[in-house]
Short mmCIF file of C-alpha atoms in Angstrom, two decimals:
data_model
loop_
_atom_site.label_atom_id
_atom_site.label_comp_id
_atom_site.label_asym_id
_atom_site.label_seq_id
_atom_site.Cartn_x
_atom_site.Cartn_y
_atom_site.Cartn_z
CA UNK A 1 -45.25 -11.93 15.12
CA UNK A 2 -46.72 -15.37 16.47
CA UNK A 3 -50.08 -15.59 16.68
CA UNK A 4 -49.91 -17.47 19.80
CA UNK A 5 -49.53 -15.32 22.04
CA UNK A 6 -51.94 -13.57 24.50
CA UNK A 7 -51.23 -9.85 24.10
CA UNK A 8 -49.61 -7.82 21.77
CA UNK A 9 -45.99 -6.62 22.73
CA UNK A 10 -45.11 -3.87 20.39
CA UNK A 11 -41.95 -2.20 21.86
CA UNK A 12 -40.76 -5.42 23.18
CA UNK A 13 -40.81 -6.73 19.04
CA UNK A 14 -38.95 -3.19 18.03
CA UNK A 15 -36.26 -4.15 20.69
CA UNK A 16 -36.21 -7.35 19.58
CA UNK A 17 -35.89 -6.39 16.04
CA UNK A 18 -33.11 -4.36 16.71
CA UNK A 19 -31.17 -6.68 19.00
CA UNK A 20 -31.85 -4.49 22.12
CA UNK A 21 -34.12 -6.53 23.84
CA UNK A 22 -32.77 -7.76 27.31
CA UNK A 23 -29.59 -6.32 26.60
CA UNK A 24 -30.07 -3.31 29.41
CA UNK A 25 -26.73 -3.16 31.28
CA UNK A 26 -27.64 0.32 33.27
CA UNK A 27 -28.30 1.37 36.98
CA UNK A 28 -31.01 -0.44 38.29
CA UNK A 29 -30.75 -3.70 36.12
CA UNK A 30 -31.85 -6.90 38.57
CA UNK A 31 -33.33 -4.92 41.08
CA UNK A 32 -36.97 -5.08 42.32
CA UNK A 33 -39.10 -2.27 41.52
CA UNK A 34 -38.64 0.18 44.79
CA UNK A 35 -42.08 -0.38 47.40
CA UNK A 36 -45.14 1.27 46.49
CA UNK A 37 -44.39 1.15 42.75
CA UNK A 38 -47.06 -0.97 41.93
CA UNK A 39 -49.73 0.18 43.83
CA UNK A 40 -50.00 3.73 42.24
CA UNK A 41 -50.83 4.71 38.87
CA UNK A 42 -48.46 5.91 36.14
CA UNK A 43 -49.77 9.54 36.87
CA UNK A 44 -49.00 9.34 41.08
CA UNK A 45 -45.52 7.56 39.88
CA UNK A 46 -44.85 10.85 37.70
CA UNK A 47 -45.81 12.88 40.78
CA UNK A 48 -43.53 11.35 43.25
CA UNK A 49 -40.77 11.67 40.56
CA UNK A 50 -41.12 14.70 39.96
CA UNK A 51 -41.58 15.99 43.86
CA UNK A 52 -37.91 13.87 44.72
CA UNK A 53 -36.61 15.86 41.37
CA UNK A 54 -38.02 19.14 43.04
CA UNK A 55 -40.56 19.85 40.47
CA UNK A 56 -43.36 22.50 41.39
CA UNK A 57 -45.91 23.08 39.32
CA UNK A 58 -46.25 26.92 38.00
CA UNK A 59 -49.10 27.57 39.65
CA UNK A 60 -47.89 26.27 43.14
CA UNK A 61 -45.34 28.96 42.68
CA UNK A 62 -47.54 31.56 41.88
CA UNK A 63 -49.68 30.32 44.99
CA UNK A 64 -46.93 31.15 47.23
CA UNK A 65 -45.53 34.15 45.59
CA UNK A 66 -49.28 35.77 45.78
CA UNK A 67 -49.09 34.90 49.88
CA UNK A 68 -46.48 36.50 50.23
CA UNK A 69 -47.16 39.68 48.35
CA UNK A 70 -50.34 39.31 50.29
CA UNK A 71 -48.85 39.75 53.55
CA UNK A 72 -47.20 43.50 52.96
CA UNK A 73 -50.31 44.36 50.72
CA UNK A 74 -51.42 47.87 51.87
CA UNK A 75 -52.98 49.84 48.52
CA UNK A 76 -55.27 49.36 46.03
CA UNK A 77 -52.58 49.66 43.30
CA UNK A 78 -51.17 46.72 45.39
CA UNK A 79 -54.36 44.43 45.21
CA UNK A 80 -54.68 45.00 41.55
CA UNK A 81 -51.12 43.43 40.62
CA UNK A 82 -52.07 40.30 43.43
CA UNK A 83 -55.65 39.94 41.72
CA UNK A 84 -54.05 39.95 38.05
CA UNK A 85 -51.85 37.21 39.55
CA UNK A 86 -54.67 35.41 41.21
CA UNK A 87 -56.61 35.41 37.74
CA UNK A 88 -53.05 34.14 36.33
CA UNK A 89 -52.81 31.41 38.97
CA UNK A 90 -56.49 30.62 38.47
CA UNK A 91 -56.42 29.82 34.68
CA UNK A 92 -53.24 27.27 35.17
CA UNK A 93 -54.44 25.29 38.45
CA UNK A 94 -56.68 22.68 38.86
CA UNK A 95 -60.29 24.18 39.44
CA UNK A 96 -61.00 23.26 42.66
CA UNK A 97 -58.18 25.05 43.98
CA UNK A 98 -59.25 28.43 42.33
CA UNK A 99 -58.90 31.62 44.49
CA UNK A 100 -61.42 34.42 44.90
CA UNK A 101 -60.01 37.90 43.99
CA UNK A 102 -59.17 39.78 47.08
CA UNK A 103 -60.71 43.92 48.20
CA UNK A 104 -59.44 46.34 50.77
CA UNK A 105 -62.01 44.84 52.97
CA UNK A 106 -61.37 41.39 52.79
CA UNK A 107 -57.56 41.27 52.80
CA UNK A 108 -57.34 40.24 56.13
CA UNK A 109 -58.76 37.16 55.97
CA UNK A 110 -57.36 36.68 52.64
CA UNK A 111 -53.60 36.52 54.25
CA UNK A 112 -55.40 33.52 56.31
CA UNK A 113 -56.79 31.21 53.71
CA UNK A 114 -53.43 31.74 51.44
#
């Protein structure tokens, strides 16, 4: 490895040693990066690719399920099931998106919020 380089390129060095550096011939070779790709960070790019592929985080699926269950909820037993799902949802989702448990007194308000 030459010492006159300004940065370490460990992956590039491994590809060069295996003879695979600059030998890519798959789709996209020679094409420019998509517009906006360099404006987002790695996580934002991952989110976009995941969303485009139809990926939905588990806590968002649970949120949709809870919202649907709330629309028909009428009994305390149904609320117990919903509140258990809310507890699971809160363990998986970002803290700022956690929801409060629901009682029969506030089920109408919860229907609006969910």
